[in-house]
Amino acid sequence: MNHEIAATVNGEQVQLTVASHHTLLRMLREQLHLTGAKNGCGSGECGACTVLLNDEPVYACLVLAAEADGAEVVTVEGLATADELLPLQQIYIDQHGFQCGFCASGFLISASALLKRNGRPDLDTIRAALAGNLCRCTGYGGIIKAVQSASRVRR
Amino acid sequence: MINLRKPIIVGKPMVRVEGQLKAAGQARYLDDMSFAQEPLYARLVLSQHPHARIEIDTAEAESIPGVVKILTGHDLAGVMGHCLYDRWVLPHDRVRYVGEPVAVVAATTPEAAEHAARTVKVSYIELPGVFGITEALDPQAPLLHPDLGQYLHRAMARPQPGSNIAHESRSTRGDLNTGWLMAAVIIEGTYSAPPMHHVAMEPHGAVAMAEADGRITVWASTQAPFLQRQIISEALGLDPERLRVLTAFIGGSFGGKTYVSIEALAVAMALAIPGRPVKLVLSRSEDFTSTFARPGLAARLKMAVSREGDLTALEATYNWDAGASADAMIEPAWNATYAGCGPYRIPHVSITSRAVYTNRVPAAPMRGNGMAEVQWAVEQHIDKLAEALNIDAVAFRLQNCLKGGDILFDGRKMHATGLDVCLRRVAGAVRWSSPPARASASHKRRAKGVAMGWNPVLNNTREARAVVRLDAEHGPILLALNGVDAGQGFYTVAVQLVASTLGAPLAWVHVQPFAELSPSGHDQAPINQLTWSAGNAIVAAANALRSDILGWTAEAWQEAPGALDIVEGFIISHATSRRLSLLDYTTGVAADLTGASKPRVLHGEGAFQPLAPDLPLLTGTEDEPAPLLPFLQIGIGAQAVEVEVDLETGEVQALHLAAAFDVGHAINPDIVEAQIRGGAVQGLSAALFEQMVFDQGHPRNPNLADYRIASTLDIPASVEPLIVEVPQDDGPFGARGVGEHSSIAAAPAVANAIYRATGVRLSSLPVSSESVWLALQSKPDTTK
């Protein structure tokens, strides 16, 4: 069974037909070709698929595509403008917040959501906010440092 | 007036060359790639039993709409291997582990493929299985590979037909009895590590397509495309020259994506359906059950030390749980055979190392080539010996650790090494000589632990090759090479090496990871220690190009080549101040200036093959000179940790972890530090959390909820990476590399700290709170 949905994805209105069993992750990756959100586990354990759904970070692999009807979705591709990365993204590069990069999209979404709701998070708050995103390469040091640095940048 | 001082590029921290792509979510990994045509989707049918005879009926599945092809072992006769050919592409009539692929389905939609995979009928007649090393070594044990004696293997594999021993090797030096007689203290102990998993964040996958003319292209998430090409082409009877294995960005490997598991199935299916891309990307569960796991280890050590505190003898047995196929464990088993004594001076040694078959997913080494598991045993044993003699654990190691010039087992001299420096630095970082601060509660205990380790490269004849091209239209500087960046940052280091050697600006240099090099010998491409091996080839290639350019220019300008140089992309003459941009060099203008027509694209080639001409090969026969060369490059490091143990719950918290590695020369200090940090946390995660749980061969935790890896909540408050640089004389700019072994000493450092905090010695990994608590209960004099 299919659903007709209308959503705002990265600021753009989209109208899509989605199968009832398809996840938001699959819709983003396959129908909208936004491959920044990754399929790391398919069951909400690794966070590589994290996107913003109405400003809340969610695991896109656990959200049905149909649930995006009438919602605002932001993926990593929508964080930056056409010309410029967010300070968070640039700092992420400068401070080696990634190595293989597979988890980076999910972390950037979780981190940007954190910084939006808490401009000066302390270390424990940062750790807790990112506890739902797994990284195997970095040991998290560079990621946490980058988020701390980004929180100090005036917008 | 141009600045003639060259900028310092090597040795300077630099951001990743692929940073913009990764931070913007634009880096494409295998599953992100799009193809000119919609691919067919492949799904696997997996064995539900650990050891059984099977019969497969695909008739009903084949009739499902959308299904294009189903392959079983009847369609594919191939066996995969590179040391010991013991892993079937698809089994004919017998499965050897839960999760073994028994069929592969290709269909027009993922749903149809999934449906068909579930509809394939597999009937099993269960066979008795072996689920642990001890069981497998029992003379009465059922055999996983009864025909082991007929398997193809290279001389370096030493299978023992009629047993479950896929490989057994031994090394000796001196005379053990002499060693025991010299001893004041002799200690025996056993240690074990369970199978674990590499858990790269990106699951395994491959997309393959066969063209009408018989050429096949495979995109695979692998750190060893050339090795995979060799293994797959051999297994499927293909001409390797007509098989290309390419990579996109890779989401981590850690050794799990070196050897071939499911990639051969994508190729087999592509051959069965020419002209259509076939896409096989595994789920996380399949990644756990059906590719590779880290080996388990059962180690037995007997070590002796003199009254003066000098190690006199070591007798060790390392039995590796290799799972159902041991091909990927032959080299690590050899590593343990020679390196299983740890980085110490010990005159009398006997080490036996075995790779043992069990009915579990096949093992492949993870980051350290087995040395993390070996050090788990050795470094705890060293602490026991130090304690028995009442010598400080750091002092004991300093007294016995290898130093440059020490003679190794094969008569070779240990190269200059900063091992003792690494140890001193981590000890200093955790303030080893001072007692720990007060524990945070009365039912907690704090203590520090230290361990070190080594990763000798028991190398084979892998040859690194590189080509640096000056192509003003497409580059301007393009680097092609046969080593793959699996995420550790090697391409960034490669760019630094080219820019620095050639004299070009960093921004001009680009790596072409898919570029094909001139044919032959590809299968022996380097897989690890890339900074050292591929780095040397890259420097050689850049130097070759530079020499050619300067030679031609000198001729055209009628100057001595020695008067010329390349600085920031300009060929300049120190004698006359003439200059010419490299960008103009190959254009018509430059051709006029240089007085001759030069090709539009210039290139320099470089190669590096580790050579040890005067040293005896360790294995092999006259008919087949063995590929194993003795240690040519030895990575070393040390780790120290301060922990706090909760006596009521057994929970262990690492408060501060310091890790020092001698990298020779840090081409990019930021990347080196990142590798040290990442490796330290991986080691900590393995120490505290990780274990593949099997119940009579059935995997019980093939998911990321039940197979726990460290999260942001688990890392110590402080992780301190320390770089030590004692140059590698045959490394590029003195570099040795660090990515392979940066996790090898964390687990024993933690165990040593727990012992000092609580008096309980945990000899099995992981050191979970449950195991610590249980050990505390059986220790009578633990007080609160």
Short mmCIF file of C-alpha atoms in Angstrom, two decimals, chain B residues 210-619:
data_model
loop_
_atom_site.label_atom_id
_atom_site.label_comp_id
_atom_site.label_asym_id
_atom_site.label_seq_id
_atom_site.Cartn_x
_atom_site.Cartn_y
_atom_site.Cartn_z
CA ALA B 210 29.94 -8.33 -15.88
CA GLU B 211 30.21 -6.70 -19.29
CA ALA B 212 29.33 -8.49 -22.48
CA ASP B 213 33.03 -8.80 -23.36
CA GLY B 214 33.73 -10.68 -20.15
CA ARG B 215 35.31 -7.88 -18.14
CA ILE B 216 33.99 -7.62 -14.63
CA THR B 217 34.00 -4.62 -12.37
CA VAL B 218 33.38 -4.95 -8.65
CA TRP B 219 32.93 -2.11 -6.23
CA ALA B 220 33.59 -3.46 -2.78
CA SER B 221 33.95 -2.07 0.70
CA THR B 222 37.41 -3.50 1.20
CA GLN B 223 40.83 -2.35 2.31
CA ALA B 224 42.51 -4.88 0.05
CA PRO B 225 41.08 -4.65 -3.48
CA PHE B 226 44.05 -6.33 -5.09
CA LEU B 227 44.07 -9.26 -2.68
CA GLN B 228 40.34 -9.62 -3.19
CA ARG B 229 40.87 -9.62 -6.93
CA GLN B 230 43.34 -12.46 -6.61
CA ILE B 231 41.16 -14.53 -4.31
CA ILE B 232 37.93 -14.02 -6.23
CA SER B 233 39.44 -14.63 -9.65
CA GLU B 234 41.09 -17.82 -8.47
CA ALA B 235 37.96 -19.07 -6.76
CA LEU B 236 35.72 -18.39 -9.75
CA GLY B 237 38.20 -19.36 -12.45
CA LEU B 238 38.51 -15.88 -13.89
CA ASP B 239 41.41 -14.15 -15.56
CA PRO B 240 42.51 -11.61 -12.93
CA GLU B 241 43.46 -9.15 -15.65
CA ARG B 242 39.79 -8.93 -16.58
CA LEU B 243 38.55 -8.36 -13.05
CA ARG B 244 38.75 -4.91 -11.52
CA VAL B 245 38.07 -4.41 -7.83
CA LEU B 246 37.43 -0.78 -7.01
CA THR B 247 36.53 1.04 -3.82
CA ALA B 248 34.43 3.99 -2.86
CA PHE B 249 34.96 5.64 0.52
CA ILE B 250 35.20 2.92 3.09
CA GLY B 251 33.43 3.12 6.42
CA GLY B 252 36.12 1.39 8.43
CA SER B 253 37.60 -2.07 8.17
CA PHE B 254 40.07 -2.84 10.98
CA GLY B 255 40.98 -6.07 9.22
CA GLY B 256 37.43 -7.33 8.73
CA LYS B 257 37.29 -6.27 5.10
CA THR B 258 40.67 -7.54 3.98
CA TYR B 259 39.85 -11.09 2.97
CA VAL B 260 36.95 -12.21 0.84
CA SER B 261 33.64 -13.32 2.25
CA ILE B 262 30.50 -12.23 0.43
CA GLU B 263 32.20 -10.21 -2.29
CA ALA B 264 32.74 -13.38 -4.30
CA LEU B 265 28.98 -13.95 -4.29
CA ALA B 266 28.28 -10.59 -5.87
CA VAL B 267 30.75 -11.43 -8.61
CA ALA B 268 29.34 -14.92 -9.12
CA MET B 269 25.87 -13.51 -9.47
CA ALA B 270 27.05 -10.80 -11.86
CA LEU B 271 28.59 -13.47 -14.04
CA ALA B 272 25.29 -15.31 -14.06
CA ILE B 273 23.43 -12.16 -15.13
CA PRO B 274 25.79 -10.27 -17.42
CA GLY B 275 25.03 -6.66 -18.20
CA ARG B 276 23.20 -5.88 -14.95
CA PRO B 277 24.83 -4.51 -11.82
CA VAL B 278 24.22 -6.79 -8.85
CA LYS B 279 24.20 -5.15 -5.44
CA LEU B 280 24.82 -7.10 -2.25
CA VAL B 281 24.95 -5.00 0.93
CA LEU B 282 24.75 -6.80 4.22
CA SER B 283 22.54 -6.02 7.16
CA ARG B 284 24.27 -5.46 10.50
CA SER B 285 23.22 -8.90 11.67
CA GLU B 286 24.68 -10.53 8.55
CA ASP B 287 27.82 -8.49 9.01
CA PHE B 288 28.22 -10.13 12.41
CA THR B 289 27.32 -13.66 11.38
CA SER B 290 28.55 -14.09 7.83
CA THR B 291 31.78 -12.25 7.13
CA PHE B 292 34.62 -12.44 9.67
CA ALA B 293 35.06 -12.20 13.40
CA ARG B 294 38.16 -11.46 15.45
CA PRO B 295 39.78 -14.73 16.53
CA GLY B 296 39.45 -16.18 19.97
CA LEU B 297 42.61 -17.16 21.80
CA ALA B 298 43.56 -19.64 24.49
CA ALA B 299 47.08 -18.92 25.67
CA ARG B 300 49.28 -20.78 28.06
CA LEU B 301 52.47 -19.11 29.29
CA LYS B 302 55.33 -20.29 31.39
CA MET B 303 57.96 -17.66 32.05
CA ALA B 304 61.07 -17.51 34.17
CA VAL B 305 63.05 -14.66 35.65
CA SER B 306 66.42 -14.58 37.40
CA ARG B 307 67.00 -13.19 40.86
CA GLU B 308 68.39 -10.04 39.25
CA GLY B 309 65.15 -9.51 37.40
CA ASP B 310 66.21 -10.65 33.93
CA LEU B 311 63.80 -12.76 31.92
CA THR B 312 65.47 -16.09 31.19
CA ALA B 313 62.87 -18.27 29.48
CA LEU B 314 59.46 -18.25 27.88
CA GLU B 315 57.39 -21.21 26.82
CA ALA B 316 54.09 -20.37 25.19
CA THR B 317 51.25 -22.02 23.40
CA TYR B 318 48.83 -19.84 21.46
CA ASN B 319 45.76 -21.68 20.26
CA TRP B 320 43.61 -19.50 18.03
CA ASP B 321 39.91 -20.09 17.56
CA ALA B 322 39.86 -19.61 13.81
CA GLY B 323 36.26 -20.53 13.14
CA ALA B 324 35.20 -22.58 10.17
CA SER B 325 37.87 -21.29 7.77
CA ALA B 326 41.41 -20.52 8.90
CA ASP B 327 42.87 -18.94 5.76
CA ALA B 328 42.96 -15.46 7.27
CA MET B 329 44.59 -16.79 10.43
CA ILE B 330 47.72 -18.32 8.91
CA GLU B 331 49.74 -15.09 8.92
CA PRO B 332 48.66 -14.08 12.43
CA ALA B 333 49.44 -17.57 13.68
CA TRP B 334 52.95 -17.11 12.29
CA ASN B 335 53.15 -13.70 13.90
CA ALA B 336 52.38 -15.22 17.26
CA THR B 337 54.93 -17.95 16.64
CA TYR B 338 57.73 -15.43 16.46
CA ALA B 339 56.36 -12.40 18.24
CA GLY B 340 54.54 -14.26 21.00
CA CYS B 341 57.35 -13.45 23.43
CA GLY B 342 56.46 -9.78 23.50
CA PRO B 343 59.02 -7.00 22.97
CA TYR B 344 61.50 -8.42 25.44
CA ARG B 345 65.02 -9.83 25.55
CA ILE B 346 64.57 -13.48 26.40
CA PRO B 347 67.39 -15.92 25.59
CA HIS B 348 65.46 -19.20 25.78
CA VAL B 349 62.14 -19.38 24.01
CA SER B 350 59.75 -21.96 22.65
CA ILE B 351 56.46 -20.90 21.13
CA THR B 352 53.80 -23.02 19.51
CA SER B 353 50.94 -21.39 17.65
CA ARG B 354 47.93 -23.15 16.22
CA ALA B 355 44.93 -22.03 14.23
CA VAL B 356 42.07 -24.31 15.24
CA TYR B 357 38.82 -24.96 13.42
CA THR B 358 35.55 -24.52 15.26
CA ASN B 359 31.98 -24.31 14.02
CA ARG B 360 31.79 -20.54 14.15
CA VAL B 361 32.12 -17.70 11.68
CA PRO B 362 35.66 -17.59 10.22
CA ALA B 363 38.21 -15.41 11.96
CA ALA B 364 40.29 -12.58 10.54
CA PRO B 365 42.73 -10.59 12.62
CA MET B 366 41.71 -7.21 13.90
CA ARG B 367 44.08 -4.32 14.12
CA GLY B 368 47.34 -5.69 15.39
CA ASN B 369 47.41 -8.98 13.56
CA GLY B 370 46.80 -11.00 16.70
CA MET B 371 49.22 -8.99 18.80
CA ALA B 372 46.47 -7.44 20.93
CA GLU B 373 45.41 -10.91 22.03
CA VAL B 374 49.01 -12.01 22.56
CA GLN B 375 49.79 -8.95 24.63
CA TRP B 376 46.64 -9.60 26.70
CA ALA B 377 48.45 -12.69 27.93
CA VAL B 378 52.09 -11.59 27.97
CA GLU B 379 51.62 -8.23 29.67
CA GLN B 380 49.63 -9.67 32.54
CA HIS B 381 52.24 -12.37 32.95
CA ILE B 382 55.01 -9.78 33.03
CA ASP B 383 53.21 -7.99 35.85
CA LYS B 384 52.99 -11.27 37.77
CA LEU B 385 56.73 -11.85 37.42
CA ALA B 386 57.54 -8.32 38.52
CA GLU B 387 55.35 -8.71 41.56
CA ALA B 388 56.95 -12.03 42.48
CA LEU B 389 60.33 -10.35 42.60
CA ASN B 390 59.00 -7.23 44.24
CA ILE B 391 60.20 -5.12 41.33
CA ASP B 392 58.16 -2.18 40.09
CA ALA B 393 56.17 -3.11 36.95
CA VAL B 394 57.58 -0.24 34.91
CA ALA B 395 61.14 -0.77 36.09
CA PHE B 396 60.87 -4.48 35.31
CA ARG B 397 59.79 -3.73 31.77
CA LEU B 398 62.53 -1.16 31.29
CA GLN B 399 65.06 -3.70 32.42
CA ASN B 400 63.91 -6.35 29.97
CA CYS B 401 62.45 -4.56 27.01
CA LEU B 402 64.07 -4.64 23.62
CA LYS B 403 66.38 -1.83 22.71
CA GLY B 404 67.91 -0.93 19.38
CA GLY B 405 70.71 -3.30 18.50
CA ASP B 406 69.37 -6.23 20.55
CA ILE B 407 69.50 -9.44 18.59
CA LEU B 408 66.10 -10.83 17.63
CA PHE B 409 65.37 -14.52 17.27
CA ASP B 410 66.49 -14.66 13.65
CA GLY B 411 69.86 -13.05 14.17
CA ARG B 412 68.63 -9.70 13.00
CA LYS B 413 69.23 -6.61 15.05
CA MET B 414 66.27 -4.76 16.47
CA HIS B 415 66.14 -1.39 14.76
CA ALA B 416 66.45 1.75 16.84
CA THR B 417 63.31 1.96 18.89
CA GLY B 418 61.69 4.27 21.35
CA LEU B 419 60.02 1.45 23.30
CA ASP B 420 61.52 2.47 26.61
CA VAL B 421 60.68 6.08 25.88
CA CYS B 422 57.04 5.16 25.23
CA LEU B 423 56.91 3.31 28.52
CA ARG B 424 58.43 6.16 30.48
CA ARG B 425 56.11 8.68 28.89
CA VAL B 426 52.90 6.84 29.68
CA ALA B 427 54.13 6.12 33.18
CA GLY B 428 54.82 9.81 33.57
CA ALA B 429 51.46 10.73 32.14
CA VAL B 430 49.58 8.73 34.78
CA ARG B 431 52.09 9.73 37.50
CA TRP B 432 53.01 6.14 38.01
CA SER B 433 55.23 6.76 41.00
CA SER B 434 52.54 8.53 42.94
CA PRO B 435 49.66 6.70 44.52
CA PRO B 436 46.30 7.31 42.87
CA ALA B 437 43.98 9.95 44.21
CA ARG B 438 41.34 8.87 46.68
CA ALA B 439 38.57 6.79 45.22
CA SER B 440 35.29 8.58 44.74
CA ALA B 441 33.51 6.39 47.29
CA SER B 442 34.40 4.01 50.10
CA HIS B 443 33.30 0.97 48.11
CA LYS B 444 35.55 1.87 45.20
CA ARG B 445 39.23 1.35 44.58
CA ARG B 446 41.59 3.18 42.28
CA ALA B 447 44.83 1.96 40.76
CA LYS B 448 47.06 2.33 37.75
CA GLY B 449 48.18 -0.29 35.29
CA VAL B 450 50.66 -0.33 32.46
CA ALA B 451 51.32 -2.53 29.46
CA MET B 452 53.21 -2.34 26.26
CA GLY B 453 53.24 -4.18 23.01
CA TRP B 454 54.72 -4.66 19.62
CA ASN B 455 53.57 -5.43 16.14
CA PRO B 456 56.41 -6.88 14.11
CA VAL B 457 55.56 -6.95 10.47
CA LEU B 458 56.09 -10.55 9.53
CA ASN B 459 55.89 -9.43 6.00
CA ASN B 460 55.39 -11.19 2.78
CA THR B 461 56.38 -9.98 -0.63
CA ARG B 462 53.81 -7.25 -0.84
CA GLU B 463 54.96 -4.59 -3.21
CA ALA B 464 53.76 -1.04 -2.92
CA ARG B 465 53.53 0.88 -6.18
CA ALA B 466 52.74 4.46 -6.97
CA VAL B 467 52.54 6.71 -9.97
CA VAL B 468 52.64 10.50 -9.75
CA ARG B 469 51.34 12.28 -12.83
CA LEU B 470 51.68 15.88 -13.88
CA ASP B 471 48.49 16.48 -15.79
CA ALA B 472 47.67 20.17 -15.94
CA GLU B 473 44.19 19.50 -17.25
CA HIS B 474 43.03 16.97 -14.70
CA GLY B 475 45.22 17.34 -11.66
CA PRO B 476 47.48 19.11 -11.87
CA ILE B 477 49.23 16.45 -9.78
CA LEU B 478 47.58 13.04 -9.62
CA LEU B 479 48.68 10.18 -7.45
CA ALA B 480 47.71 6.61 -8.21
CA LEU B 481 48.65 3.92 -5.76
CA ASN B 482 47.87 0.37 -4.77
CA GLY B 483 47.12 0.98 -1.11
CA VAL B 484 43.66 1.91 0.09
CA ASP B 485 42.63 4.39 2.76
CA ALA B 486 40.05 2.60 4.87
CA GLY B 487 39.41 5.73 6.89
CA GLN B 488 42.66 6.07 8.77
CA GLY B 489 43.76 9.13 6.79
CA PHE B 490 46.36 7.57 4.58
CA TYR B 491 45.40 9.60 1.51
CA THR B 492 46.07 12.80 3.40
CA VAL B 493 49.52 11.58 4.36
CA ALA B 494 50.05 10.54 0.74
CA VAL B 495 49.23 14.05 -0.48
CA GLN B 496 51.67 15.51 2.01
CA LEU B 497 54.40 13.16 0.83
CA VAL B 498 53.88 14.05 -2.83
CA ALA B 499 53.63 17.78 -2.24
CA SER B 500 56.72 17.82 -0.09
CA THR B 501 58.86 15.60 -2.31
CA LEU B 502 57.87 17.16 -5.60
CA GLY B 503 57.79 20.75 -4.38
CA ALA B 504 54.21 21.38 -5.37
CA PRO B 505 51.48 23.12 -3.38
CA LEU B 506 49.32 20.77 -1.32
CA ALA B 507 46.16 21.92 -3.06
CA TRP B 508 47.46 20.69 -6.41
CA VAL B 509 47.77 17.08 -5.36
CA HIS B 510 44.90 14.61 -5.65
CA VAL B 511 44.73 10.93 -4.99
CA GLN B 512 43.05 8.76 -7.57
CA PRO B 513 42.12 5.75 -5.55
CA PHE B 514 40.60 3.90 -8.45
CA ALA B 515 43.36 4.50 -10.93
CA GLU B 516 44.74 1.38 -12.45
CA LEU B 517 48.43 0.87 -12.38
CA SER B 518 50.39 -0.96 -14.97
CA PRO B 519 49.62 -4.65 -14.86
CA SER B 520 51.07 -7.57 -12.97
CA GLY B 521 51.89 -8.24 -9.37
CA HIS B 522 48.81 -6.44 -8.13
CA ASP B 523 47.79 -9.17 -5.78
CA GLN B 524 50.72 -8.41 -3.58
CA ALA B 525 49.67 -4.87 -2.86
CA PRO B 526 50.20 -3.56 0.67
CA ILE B 527 47.23 -3.71 2.99
CA ASN B 528 48.58 -2.30 6.19
CA GLN B 529 51.61 -0.35 7.37
CA LEU B 530 50.75 1.89 4.45
CA THR B 531 52.67 4.93 5.64
CA TRP B 532 55.84 2.89 5.56
CA SER B 533 55.36 0.72 2.51
CA ALA B 534 53.14 2.74 0.20
CA GLY B 535 54.71 5.91 1.56
CA ASN B 536 58.10 4.79 0.29
CA ALA B 537 56.69 4.03 -3.14
CA ILE B 538 54.99 7.43 -3.24
CA VAL B 539 58.18 9.28 -2.36
CA ALA B 540 60.08 7.29 -4.96
CA ALA B 541 57.49 8.11 -7.61
CA ALA B 542 57.50 11.80 -6.77
CA ASN B 543 61.28 11.84 -6.81
CA ALA B 544 61.33 10.12 -10.18
CA LEU B 545 59.00 12.72 -11.66
CA ARG B 546 60.96 15.55 -10.08
CA SER B 547 64.25 14.23 -11.49
CA ASP B 548 62.80 13.90 -14.96
CA ILE B 549 61.37 17.40 -14.92
CA LEU B 550 64.56 18.94 -13.64
CA GLY B 551 66.66 16.95 -16.06
CA TRP B 552 64.68 18.07 -19.10
CA THR B 553 64.52 21.63 -17.89
CA ALA B 554 68.23 21.74 -17.21
CA GLU B 555 68.83 20.58 -20.74
CA ALA B 556 66.50 23.16 -22.20
CA TRP B 557 67.91 25.97 -20.10
CA GLN B 558 71.46 24.81 -20.61
CA GLU B 559 72.08 24.71 -16.89
CA ALA B 560 73.35 22.15 -14.45
CA PRO B 561 70.48 20.11 -12.99
CA GLY B 562 71.88 20.78 -9.56
CA ALA B 563 71.12 24.46 -9.98
CA LEU B 564 67.42 23.78 -10.37
CA ASP B 565 64.70 23.04 -7.87
CA ILE B 566 60.92 22.95 -7.66
CA VAL B 567 59.44 25.26 -5.07
CA GLU B 568 55.69 25.70 -4.57
CA GLY B 569 54.95 24.52 -8.06
CA PHE B 570 57.62 26.51 -9.85
CA ILE B 571 60.73 25.14 -11.46
CA ILE B 572 63.35 27.64 -10.50
CA SER B 573 67.00 28.10 -11.18
CA HIS B 574 69.10 29.16 -8.26
CA ALA B 575 71.77 30.17 -10.73
CA THR B 576 69.84 32.40 -13.08
CA SER B 577 66.48 32.97 -11.33
CA ARG B 578 64.61 31.66 -14.36
CA ARG B 579 61.35 30.09 -13.47
CA LEU B 580 58.54 28.14 -15.02
CA SER B 581 55.30 26.97 -13.51
CA LEU B 582 54.66 23.25 -13.50
CA LEU B 583 51.21 24.12 -14.79
CA ASP B 584 52.74 25.51 -17.96
CA TYR B 585 55.25 22.76 -18.27
CA THR B 586 53.31 20.48 -20.50
CA THR B 587 51.56 23.09 -22.60
CA GLY B 588 52.62 24.23 -26.02
CA VAL B 589 54.17 27.34 -24.51
CA ALA B 590 56.42 25.31 -22.29
CA ALA B 591 57.26 23.02 -25.15
CA ASP B 592 58.59 26.02 -27.05
CA LEU B 593 60.48 27.26 -24.03
CA THR B 594 62.03 23.92 -23.34
CA GLY B 595 62.85 23.52 -26.97
CA ALA B 596 61.33 20.15 -27.49
CA SER B 597 57.92 18.58 -27.55
CA LYS B 598 57.13 16.92 -24.30
CA PRO B 599 54.20 14.67 -23.58
CA ARG B 600 51.13 16.37 -22.18
CA VAL B 601 51.17 14.07 -19.22
CA LEU B 602 54.39 13.32 -17.41
CA HIS B 603 54.67 10.71 -14.76
CA GLY B 604 57.08 9.15 -12.34
CA GLU B 605 56.77 5.62 -10.99
CA GLY B 606 57.90 4.27 -7.69
CA ALA B 607 57.84 0.93 -5.97
CA PHE B 608 58.82 -0.41 -2.59
CA GLN B 609 59.22 -3.97 -1.61
CA PRO B 610 60.63 -4.77 1.77
CA LEU B 611 63.86 -6.63 1.24
CA ALA B 612 65.89 -8.60 3.65
CA PRO B 613 68.38 -10.25 1.34
CA ASP B 614 70.70 -11.60 3.96
CA LEU B 615 68.11 -13.06 6.23
CA PRO B 616 66.81 -16.59 5.99
CA LEU B 617 63.21 -16.99 5.00
CA LEU B 618 61.16 -18.35 7.83
CA THR B 619 59.06 -20.81 5.92
#
